[in-house]
XYZ file of C-alpha atoms in Angstrom:
682
model
C 152.967 169.634 -21.487
C 156.124 167.530 -21.589
C 155.991 163.741 -21.669
C 159.124 161.734 -20.865
C 158.661 158.216 -22.215
C 161.881 156.964 -20.613
C 162.217 153.276 -21.480
C 158.518 152.531 -21.779
C 157.469 150.590 -24.845
C 154.908 151.770 -27.367
C 152.627 149.032 -26.063
C 152.765 150.467 -22.533
C 152.190 154.006 -23.782
C 149.171 152.957 -25.836
C 147.794 150.936 -22.941
C 147.923 154.092 -20.829
C 146.119 155.966 -23.580
C 143.256 153.482 -23.798
C 142.945 153.420 -20.013
C 142.874 157.239 -19.953
C 140.329 157.500 -22.749
C 137.865 155.025 -21.278
C 136.742 156.977 -18.174
C 136.491 160.166 -20.248
C 134.123 158.538 -22.754
C 132.097 156.944 -19.960
C 131.746 160.329 -18.265
C 130.593 161.998 -21.463
C 127.913 159.326 -21.787
C 126.910 159.618 -18.131
C 126.404 163.367 -18.453
C 123.937 162.696 -21.261
C 122.130 160.066 -19.181
C 122.042 162.437 -16.226
C 120.182 165.021 -18.299
C 117.805 162.275 -19.437
C 117.088 161.304 -15.828
C 118.617 157.833 -16.218
C 121.336 158.515 -13.638
C 120.392 160.271 -10.409
C 123.651 161.981 -9.517
C 127.133 162.334 -10.928
C 130.489 163.413 -9.533
C 132.650 164.291 -12.486
C 136.348 163.576 -12.666
C 136.845 165.212 -16.063
C 140.246 166.855 -15.984
C 141.577 164.568 -13.237
C 141.641 161.193 -15.018
C 145.421 160.966 -15.280
C 145.802 160.541 -11.505
C 143.462 157.554 -11.214
C 144.630 155.883 -14.391
C 148.345 156.442 -13.913
C 148.398 155.293 -10.292
C 146.173 152.253 -10.868
C 148.145 150.917 -13.794
C 151.383 151.411 -11.868
C 150.335 148.852 -9.227
C 150.107 145.081 -9.196
C 146.559 143.855 -9.737
C 146.371 142.371 -6.232
C 147.376 145.573 -4.462
C 144.524 147.448 -2.831
C 143.326 150.867 -3.911
C 140.940 153.046 -1.883
C 139.434 155.612 -4.268
C 137.070 158.554 -3.940
C 134.101 159.609 -6.049
C 136.187 161.231 -8.770
C 138.354 158.186 -9.424
C 136.443 156.379 -12.158
C 139.791 155.475 -13.727
C 140.550 153.213 -10.763
C 137.483 151.083 -11.453
C 137.937 150.943 -15.212
C 141.675 150.421 -14.736
C 140.908 147.309 -12.699
C 138.629 146.071 -15.509
C 135.383 146.057 -13.561
C 132.632 144.890 -15.953
C 130.847 147.974 -17.223
C 127.392 146.443 -16.958
C 127.908 145.918 -13.221
C 129.392 149.387 -12.827
C 126.439 150.974 -14.612
C 124.007 148.850 -12.605
C 125.665 150.156 -9.449
C 125.046 153.747 -10.534
C 121.435 152.919 -11.388
C 120.757 151.236 -8.054
C 120.198 147.815 -9.643
C 120.577 144.442 -7.948
C 123.537 143.481 -10.129
C 125.499 146.434 -8.823
C 128.024 145.846 -6.081
C 125.725 147.054 -3.278
C 122.432 145.521 -4.491
C 120.980 149.011 -4.810
C 121.861 149.963 -1.234
C 124.443 152.610 -2.000
C 125.318 154.836 -4.900
C 128.127 155.802 -7.270
C 131.534 154.686 -5.966
C 130.452 153.842 -2.430
C 131.340 150.187 -2.782
C 134.221 147.790 -2.665
C 135.141 144.589 -4.438
C 137.784 142.245 -3.102
C 137.870 140.526 -6.476
C 139.310 143.722 -7.948
C 141.110 144.798 -4.749
C 139.185 148.039 -4.376
C 137.692 149.469 -1.175
C 135.195 152.224 -1.849
C 134.626 155.377 0.093
C 131.955 156.532 2.476
C 130.667 160.082 2.203
C 132.763 161.265 5.146
C 135.841 161.182 2.856
C 138.591 160.733 5.435
C 137.981 157.333 7.056
C 139.251 155.240 4.139
C 142.790 156.548 4.738
C 142.992 154.619 8.004
C 141.484 151.538 6.370
C 144.426 151.672 3.959
C 146.720 151.621 6.992
C 145.080 148.395 8.171
C 145.421 146.725 4.782
C 149.094 147.704 4.634
C 149.609 146.514 8.209
C 148.217 143.090 7.294
C 150.658 142.871 4.384
C 153.552 143.940 6.571
C 152.699 141.422 9.297
C 152.598 138.658 6.683
C 155.845 139.840 5.031
C 154.008 140.355 1.753
C 155.873 142.878 -0.443
C 152.814 144.926 -1.351
C 151.761 148.559 -1.302
C 148.368 150.173 -0.752
C 147.205 153.360 -2.456
C 144.549 155.666 -1.070
C 143.268 159.051 -2.207
C 142.241 162.286 -0.557
C 141.116 165.573 -1.992
C 142.702 168.779 -0.800
C 139.467 169.602 1.042
C 139.179 166.198 2.698
C 142.749 166.560 3.920
C 141.448 169.097 6.432
C 139.739 166.307 8.365
C 141.261 164.793 11.472
C 141.193 161.375 9.828
C 143.844 162.594 7.395
C 146.238 163.511 10.186
C 145.570 160.338 12.163
C 146.063 158.023 9.192
C 149.320 159.641 8.083
C 150.657 159.686 11.612
C 149.888 156.005 12.208
C 151.378 155.021 8.850
C 154.555 156.926 9.674
C 154.877 155.536 13.205
C 154.307 151.966 12.020
C 156.198 152.436 8.742
C 153.353 151.121 6.620
C 153.709 150.854 2.820
C 150.925 153.281 1.894
C 150.990 155.891 -0.863
C 148.681 158.734 0.161
C 147.704 160.532 -3.041
C 146.369 164.045 -2.527
C 144.365 165.217 -5.536
C 144.891 168.940 -5.171
C 142.362 170.534 -7.517
C 142.191 173.800 -5.621
C 138.675 173.473 -4.226
C 136.735 171.578 -1.564
C 133.324 171.782 -3.251
C 133.188 175.597 -3.512
C 135.760 176.488 -0.860
C 139.107 177.506 -2.377
C 142.397 176.251 -0.977
C 143.255 179.529 0.704
C 140.195 179.032 2.912
C 141.125 175.409 3.637
C 144.770 175.717 4.687
C 147.660 178.153 4.932
C 150.633 176.024 3.897
C 152.091 176.426 0.428
C 151.979 172.816 -0.712
C 151.054 169.406 0.621
C 154.659 168.289 0.171
C 155.428 170.580 3.112
C 153.401 168.246 5.319
C 155.390 165.077 4.653
C 158.534 165.889 6.653
C 156.410 166.877 9.662
C 155.088 163.307 9.750
C 158.525 161.863 9.110
C 157.678 160.702 5.612
C 158.812 161.389 2.093
C 156.659 163.794 0.077
C 156.580 164.071 -3.709
C 154.728 166.394 -6.064
C 153.647 165.488 -9.615
C 151.737 167.077 -12.460
C 148.419 165.322 -11.919
C 147.389 165.954 -15.529
C 150.408 164.126 -16.952
C 149.467 160.459 -17.003
C 152.969 159.324 -17.848
C 154.501 161.286 -14.964
C 151.926 159.912 -12.522
C 152.427 156.360 -13.785
C 156.201 156.519 -13.623
C 156.258 158.154 -10.180
C 153.834 155.712 -8.565
C 155.513 152.754 -10.245
C 158.923 153.841 -8.961
C 157.607 154.482 -5.447
C 155.711 151.191 -5.327
C 158.779 149.187 -6.327
C 160.774 150.869 -3.559
C 158.084 150.553 -0.881
C 157.661 146.837 -1.521
C 161.269 146.353 -0.483
C 161.522 149.162 2.072
C 158.065 149.552 3.675
C 157.176 153.117 4.609
C 154.481 155.669 3.737
C 154.811 158.355 1.077
C 152.685 161.450 0.531
C 152.148 162.155 -3.172
C 150.596 165.481 -4.145
C 149.050 165.514 -7.630
C 148.286 169.005 -8.932
C 145.142 169.072 -11.057
C 141.798 170.772 -11.638
C 138.248 169.541 -12.076
C 136.482 170.995 -15.070
C 132.967 170.499 -13.756
C 131.158 171.082 -10.463
C 131.665 169.138 -7.248
C 128.638 167.285 -8.533
C 126.605 168.303 -11.536
C 123.839 170.070 -9.616
C 126.268 172.372 -7.819
C 127.556 174.105 -10.958
C 130.811 176.050 -11.243
C 129.835 179.716 -10.858
C 132.121 180.074 -7.850
C 135.223 179.347 -9.999
C 136.837 182.225 -11.975
C 136.477 181.676 -15.727
C 140.177 182.245 -16.313
C 140.976 179.129 -14.317
C 138.861 177.031 -16.681
C 140.632 178.577 -19.643
C 144.048 177.922 -18.105
C 143.382 174.320 -17.178
C 141.576 173.518 -20.423
C 144.994 173.878 -22.033
C 146.254 171.137 -19.687
C 143.557 168.560 -20.468
C 145.120 165.181 -19.591
C 143.427 163.227 -22.384
C 143.863 165.725 -25.213
C 147.485 166.507 -24.423
C 148.564 162.901 -24.123
C 146.726 162.041 -27.339
C 148.414 164.906 -29.207
C 151.819 163.789 -27.975
C 151.249 160.198 -29.054
C 150.165 161.375 -32.496
C 153.139 163.719 -32.809
C 155.546 160.954 -31.798
C 154.047 158.518 -34.297
C 153.092 156.138 -31.521
C 149.388 156.606 -32.334
C 147.851 157.235 -35.745
C 144.460 158.614 -36.651
C 143.058 155.235 -37.635
C 144.021 153.697 -34.290
C 142.705 156.754 -32.442
C 139.265 156.324 -33.983
C 139.353 152.566 -33.532
C 140.060 152.868 -29.815
C 137.210 155.330 -29.389
C 134.710 153.219 -31.302
C 135.710 150.088 -29.395
C 135.220 151.781 -26.046
C 131.921 153.341 -27.118
C 130.602 149.929 -28.190
C 131.648 148.507 -24.828
C 129.816 151.330 -23.079
C 126.640 150.803 -25.094
C 126.730 147.058 -24.478
C 127.241 147.602 -20.762
C 124.286 149.982 -20.669
C 122.133 147.556 -22.627
C 122.794 144.799 -20.092
C 122.359 147.093 -17.076
C 119.160 148.660 -18.437
C 117.607 145.207 -18.823
C 118.035 144.483 -15.113
C 114.924 145.380 -13.100
C 115.071 147.653 -10.097
C 115.370 145.802 -6.784
C 112.327 144.199 -5.251
C 112.319 144.899 -1.545
C 112.797 141.744 0.536
C 112.452 142.143 4.276
C 114.300 138.890 4.910
C 117.223 139.830 2.692
C 117.530 143.392 3.941
C 117.566 142.368 7.594
C 119.679 139.293 6.928
C 122.432 141.182 5.168
C 123.100 143.541 8.073
C 125.284 140.813 9.574
C 127.468 138.065 8.202
C 125.843 134.734 8.985
C 127.745 132.798 11.595
C 127.535 129.547 13.526
C 129.786 129.050 16.579
C 132.501 126.465 16.080
C 131.598 122.945 17.149
C 134.512 122.659 19.579
C 133.482 125.785 21.486
C 131.983 124.832 24.834
C 128.973 127.088 25.146
C 127.683 128.159 28.533
C 123.931 128.563 28.959
C 123.991 129.178 32.659
C 122.128 130.987 35.375
C 124.520 133.078 37.434
C 124.155 134.621 40.844
C 126.670 137.359 41.614
C 129.215 135.559 39.470
C 128.537 132.134 41.028
C 126.770 129.399 39.106
C 123.563 127.917 40.571
C 120.724 125.596 39.550
C 122.780 123.181 37.421
C 124.190 126.009 35.333
C 126.484 124.170 33.005
C 125.807 122.093 29.947
C 126.641 118.383 30.172
C 129.734 118.946 28.038
C 130.908 121.763 30.218
C 130.247 119.875 33.436
C 132.509 117.142 32.126
C 135.126 119.717 31.253
C 134.940 121.257 34.714
C 135.428 117.877 36.336
C 138.296 116.913 34.063
C 140.144 120.199 33.853
C 138.628 122.251 36.642
C 137.948 125.897 37.275
C 139.923 128.666 38.879
C 138.552 131.455 40.997
C 139.009 134.569 38.894
C 138.202 138.193 39.291
C 136.210 139.889 36.528
C 139.384 141.546 35.224
C 141.304 138.256 35.240
C 138.520 136.492 33.344
C 138.692 139.137 30.620
C 142.450 138.754 30.400
C 142.116 134.968 30.293
C 139.595 135.092 27.454
C 141.741 137.546 25.555
C 144.859 135.425 25.956
C 143.130 132.214 24.880
C 141.631 133.975 21.867
C 145.098 135.180 20.870
C 146.308 131.576 21.085
C 143.333 130.306 19.136
C 143.526 132.934 16.361
C 147.085 133.656 15.207
C 145.613 136.246 12.836
C 144.255 138.303 15.767
C 145.951 141.672 16.345
C 145.421 143.774 19.486
C 145.646 147.567 19.253
C 145.241 150.255 21.877
C 146.920 152.970 23.885
C 149.546 151.637 26.314
C 148.477 147.998 25.902
C 151.940 146.630 25.079
C 154.745 146.740 27.686
C 152.595 148.705 30.132
C 149.810 146.126 29.881
C 147.009 148.676 29.504
C 145.797 151.089 32.163
C 143.850 148.241 33.805
C 146.655 145.676 33.223
C 144.460 143.340 31.208
C 147.190 142.765 28.595
C 150.020 142.595 31.123
C 152.543 140.020 29.919
C 151.021 139.728 26.450
C 154.037 141.215 24.674
C 156.288 138.518 26.106
C 153.965 135.805 24.809
C 152.736 137.251 21.518
C 155.199 139.973 20.553
C 154.781 143.644 19.712
C 153.649 142.929 16.162
C 150.380 141.506 17.511
C 150.106 143.583 20.701
C 150.437 147.102 19.366
C 150.662 150.377 21.216
C 148.877 153.040 19.206
C 149.123 156.807 18.999
C 146.239 158.759 20.526
C 143.963 158.355 17.525
C 140.861 156.263 18.062
C 139.434 156.888 14.593
C 142.540 155.731 12.748
C 142.880 152.587 14.824
C 139.256 151.538 14.340
C 139.690 152.193 10.611
C 142.892 150.157 10.588
C 140.998 147.319 12.266
C 138.577 147.270 9.336
C 141.549 147.202 6.970
C 142.923 144.149 8.774
C 139.531 142.485 8.430
C 139.519 143.102 4.676
C 142.747 141.095 4.525
C 141.220 138.223 6.507
C 142.552 139.075 9.959
C 140.826 139.662 13.279
C 141.373 142.811 15.295
C 140.691 144.107 18.772
C 140.700 147.790 19.610
C 140.861 148.758 23.273
C 139.342 152.092 24.157
C 141.281 153.219 27.185
C 137.931 154.392 28.545
C 134.572 153.961 26.824
C 134.179 157.742 26.969
C 136.959 158.143 24.392
C 135.040 156.206 21.743
C 133.530 159.477 20.585
C 136.822 160.125 18.793
C 136.267 156.947 16.755
C 132.478 157.111 16.538
C 132.214 157.638 12.782
C 134.397 154.649 11.968
C 132.258 152.397 14.178
C 128.747 153.460 13.191
C 129.360 154.255 9.510
C 132.235 151.994 8.491
C 132.257 148.902 10.709
C 128.483 148.704 11.111
C 127.497 149.243 7.472
C 130.302 147.498 5.600
C 128.697 144.063 5.285
C 125.292 145.467 4.381
C 126.773 147.743 1.721
C 129.184 145.457 -0.107
C 129.423 142.156 1.727
C 132.676 142.870 3.559
C 132.415 141.949 7.212
C 134.278 143.830 9.922
C 135.833 141.162 12.142
C 136.543 143.661 14.908
C 136.026 143.691 18.666
C 136.066 147.060 20.429
C 136.632 146.727 24.165
C 134.950 149.471 26.196
C 135.888 149.967 29.895
C 132.749 151.663 31.119
C 130.669 152.757 34.065
C 130.664 154.940 37.167
C 131.130 154.296 40.857
C 134.831 155.145 40.970
C 134.533 158.948 41.341
C 136.213 159.477 37.976
C 134.027 162.341 36.785
C 132.271 163.244 33.525
C 134.846 161.902 31.045
C 135.859 158.553 32.533
C 132.535 157.226 33.848
C 129.902 157.395 31.132
C 127.586 154.533 30.239
C 127.313 155.025 26.487
C 126.133 151.633 25.305
C 122.818 153.035 24.044
C 124.665 155.050 21.391
C 125.483 151.745 19.711
C 122.370 149.666 20.400
C 120.688 152.064 17.961
C 123.080 151.026 15.167
C 122.178 147.990 13.039
C 125.229 146.015 11.972
C 126.868 146.135 15.393
C 126.590 143.617 18.194
C 126.799 144.880 21.778
C 127.574 142.698 24.795
C 127.875 143.647 28.474
C 128.850 140.879 30.934
C 127.979 141.247 34.601
C 130.177 138.487 36.039
C 133.520 136.749 35.452
C 132.044 133.647 33.801
C 130.274 135.695 31.147
C 133.172 138.134 30.921
C 135.400 135.394 29.531
C 132.718 133.560 27.583
C 131.283 136.621 25.851
C 134.729 137.924 24.960
C 135.681 134.616 23.369
C 132.339 134.586 21.552
C 132.971 138.131 20.311
C 136.227 137.026 18.702
C 134.583 134.008 17.103
C 131.842 136.174 15.632
C 132.940 137.727 12.301
C 130.778 140.818 12.870
C 131.785 143.989 14.747
C 131.198 143.551 18.481
C 131.328 146.255 21.139
C 132.318 144.627 24.415
C 131.447 146.717 27.471
C 133.303 145.847 30.681
C 132.443 147.620 33.919
C 135.500 149.137 35.597
C 134.085 148.920 39.117
C 133.543 145.178 38.685
C 137.149 144.526 37.602
C 138.497 143.704 41.057
C 135.361 143.718 43.210
C 133.818 140.379 42.177
C 135.172 136.898 41.500
C 133.824 133.460 40.630
C 134.969 129.987 39.586
C 135.728 130.335 35.880
C 136.457 127.328 33.632
C 140.128 127.201 32.731
C 139.562 125.923 29.195
C 138.375 127.998 26.268
C 134.593 128.367 26.000
C 132.010 130.799 24.669
C 128.848 132.282 26.086
C 126.246 132.711 23.327
C 125.731 136.238 22.067
C 122.049 137.200 22.054
C 120.986 135.042 25.004
C 119.956 136.449 28.379
C 120.493 134.638 31.704
C 118.000 134.327 34.547
C 120.150 134.947 37.626
C 117.349 134.777 40.201
C 113.887 133.258 40.000
C 110.651 134.439 41.604
C 106.961 134.760 40.916
C 106.038 138.327 41.857
C 108.247 140.771 40.001
C 110.650 140.837 37.057
C 113.745 143.070 37.042
C 115.363 143.261 33.628
C 118.884 144.658 33.744
C 122.551 144.185 32.832
C 126.073 145.074 33.971
C 126.333 146.583 37.451
C 122.538 146.702 37.576
C 122.527 142.924 38.069
C 124.440 143.325 41.328
C 122.262 146.190 42.542
C 119.151 144.110 41.857
C 120.578 141.024 43.569
C 121.607 142.994 46.633
C 118.168 144.571 46.971
C 116.438 141.226 46.412
C 118.472 139.677 49.229
C 117.857 142.622 51.543
C 114.086 142.697 50.956
C 113.712 138.957 50.357
C 112.062 139.678 47.018
C 110.248 136.887 45.206
C 111.490 138.082 41.821
C 113.049 137.178 38.529
C 116.273 139.012 37.759
C 117.041 138.754 34.066
C 120.590 139.628 33.011
C 120.393 140.645 29.357
C 124.141 140.091 28.789
C 123.697 141.023 25.121
C 122.172 144.422 24.354
C 122.167 144.099 20.558
C 120.501 141.822 19.660
C 118.733 141.504 23.009
C 116.861 138.343 23.924
C 113.181 138.984 23.145
C 112.125 135.449 24.070
C 113.641 135.667 27.546
C 112.049 139.064 28.133
C 108.662 137.840 26.952
C 108.892 134.768 29.190
C 109.582 136.664 32.408
C 106.999 139.363 31.614
C 104.256 136.814 30.908
C 105.186 134.923 34.059
C 105.125 137.805 36.569
C 103.173 140.707 35.056
C 105.140 143.330 36.995
C 108.255 144.612 35.235
C 111.031 146.991 36.213
C 113.758 147.950 33.744
C 117.037 148.965 35.354
C 120.260 150.345 33.886
C 123.165 152.540 34.918
C 122.818 154.653 31.785
C 120.875 157.909 32.053
C 117.145 157.354 32.022
C 116.241 159.275 28.882
C 117.312 157.457 25.746
C 118.536 154.410 27.640
C 117.958 150.868 26.391
C 115.254 150.375 29.028
C 112.971 152.699 27.101
C 113.301 150.609 23.945
C 112.667 147.323 25.756
C 109.774 148.875 27.659
C 108.180 149.998 24.389
C 108.576 146.474 23.012
C 106.936 144.980 26.100
C 104.027 147.423 25.850
C 103.565 146.504 22.200
C 103.950 142.724 22.473
C 103.089 141.768 26.073
C 100.506 144.345 27.128
C 97.880 141.742 28.065
C 100.322 140.130 30.501
C 100.987 143.297 32.489
C 99.436 143.700 35.936
C 101.017 147.090 36.626
C 102.588 149.926 34.656
C 106.080 149.372 33.341
C 108.696 151.109 35.445
C 112.163 152.311 34.467
C 115.054 153.173 36.746
C 118.227 154.780 35.464
C 120.799 157.373 36.354
C 119.978 161.060 36.445
C 119.732 162.936 33.178
C 122.883 164.861 33.946
C 126.558 164.509 33.253
C 128.340 162.266 35.752
C 129.725 164.291 38.679
C 133.144 163.774 40.258
C 132.402 164.091 43.987
C 131.404 160.707 45.539
C 128.293 162.119 47.206
C 127.127 163.675 43.967
C 127.922 160.500 42.030
C 125.935 158.424 44.524
C 122.918 160.625 43.895
C 123.471 160.329 40.153
C 123.434 156.515 40.198
C 120.068 154.723 40.487
C 120.435 152.440 43.545
C 118.259 154.473 45.916
C 115.653 155.100 43.239
C 115.638 151.361 42.540
C 114.406 150.606 46.051
C 111.647 153.197 45.759
C 110.545 151.877 42.363
C 110.397 148.264 43.559
C 108.296 149.210 46.577
C 105.966 151.281 44.409
C 105.588 148.503 41.846
C 104.856 145.850 44.465
C 102.203 148.031 46.074
C 100.391 148.781 42.819
């Protein structure tokens, strides 16, 4: 193996050596502890250390790195205290996830590291978001993220590289090509000759390095980083290497031909670099032993401290509390706590402060779609760090024209058209949040969220719980049927997300809440899914306050009062219930949930205890809909107050048909009438 020292000083070369040696000695110790049962699982990076170490040391300390589970050298290269690192692996409270996640599944903003999730690919898009934040702020920084050759088969890899190329983001995508994805060899993963062949197809530079040569990796990444800071763009860097142990220790290596181990053993990154330093007189035997003993003492001390820390004591309050970042609405926000009838306020709906505001500054009659646009515009004015992303949202104004005119006011840097890649854009939104910015992602239709599902439920939702990093992201979801749009543009999929702790889910039924809940979603530092019903866009209107205000997340609204029956619903269901109540002159409560996660238990309990007859209504299909969850809660907590069986009304358990007559049968309006009559006659 050839090492070209170029103009690097002996001090730099020895610093690389110590940084390379440290993860190797830690790994050797961890393999012993694994056999002793003191570590539960281990993903070895032996043979690949030069990539992590060389790339990490080539960056500025405040530049973000997004490693995988074989990149121990990233963490040691950023000088993470070993006692905390060991505590993380042991599941101790002093680890970075308080025992909630394992190995390298954590991040630390202090050390500018964002850890992986087990799905491998999503962190590539998060790197895009971090780099985008730097580019928007004119900070000359680069971001480095890693992928294995196996993980590069995932769609997230393609999406992240494509977005980085289109937006010219300063990201170095390092592909650790060790020839295997767990046990699957490269020739069963892809047919191209080399990853450098992929770069030009994305419109980006591609470079290949010997991943076992720490000096070559260091010099290449250092040179690229210096260039990218001045000329932002992405680069694909393929590092050829080999792992000398199994995917993880339990999986073994029987699937790998022995001759490959023999070949790559001759290319050991630590041994070869050490031999070269000794041969060049840069390192002597005394210093070699001294470095090893110093690192070993540091390891033993770190283990001593970590071992003394007790295992976590389960705290219900802490576990539930850490799912979300704590948040109090800003004092200047004017919070609505109204009752609303078909979008019109009744029964003294406004707070004293808001009544004064209405008198002084007035209201304007706005359609549902206009109220959403108004709330979005005022939030953009209020938060200069807010970035909007979505397909066709810039000059075109979005398919529903909600962002029409936004480019003229806010510019294309903040109102960004995206490629067709929901996963990458949601991941980029998390990256923006890591850098202290707010982000909105518009799903062109709620149906398309499936393409970004993993990022939402596993990255956005779990980030704060895992390592304290909130996802300040709003995902707008045009939803619902009634427009004869068929199976892929009409689904009500809110229940997919109400099952996911860490998310908040809101669903306004009227223009006043449409603006107020959207503004509240942007104020809230947690990930919020904002469902907006397409059929309501231009079919309803109401006087909406002109000034900025918020409607509280988590609070239901009683839109009609009565003493015989309670209908609990949301979205278009509110209007179906109101229409039927008017037609039949029902003496009923109609409770608009407004927020579906967390839903308002107190308001539900109050109406159930008051009336004793309860009907749960939603547009979503009946089976698995939110009504079943709320009904179970009522049966558990309010059973003594019930005077009749709980009833649920939802759409048919089928896909949504295209033909209007079939869609009408699918939707629950007719079944709602039958259920109300049955419940009243019980």
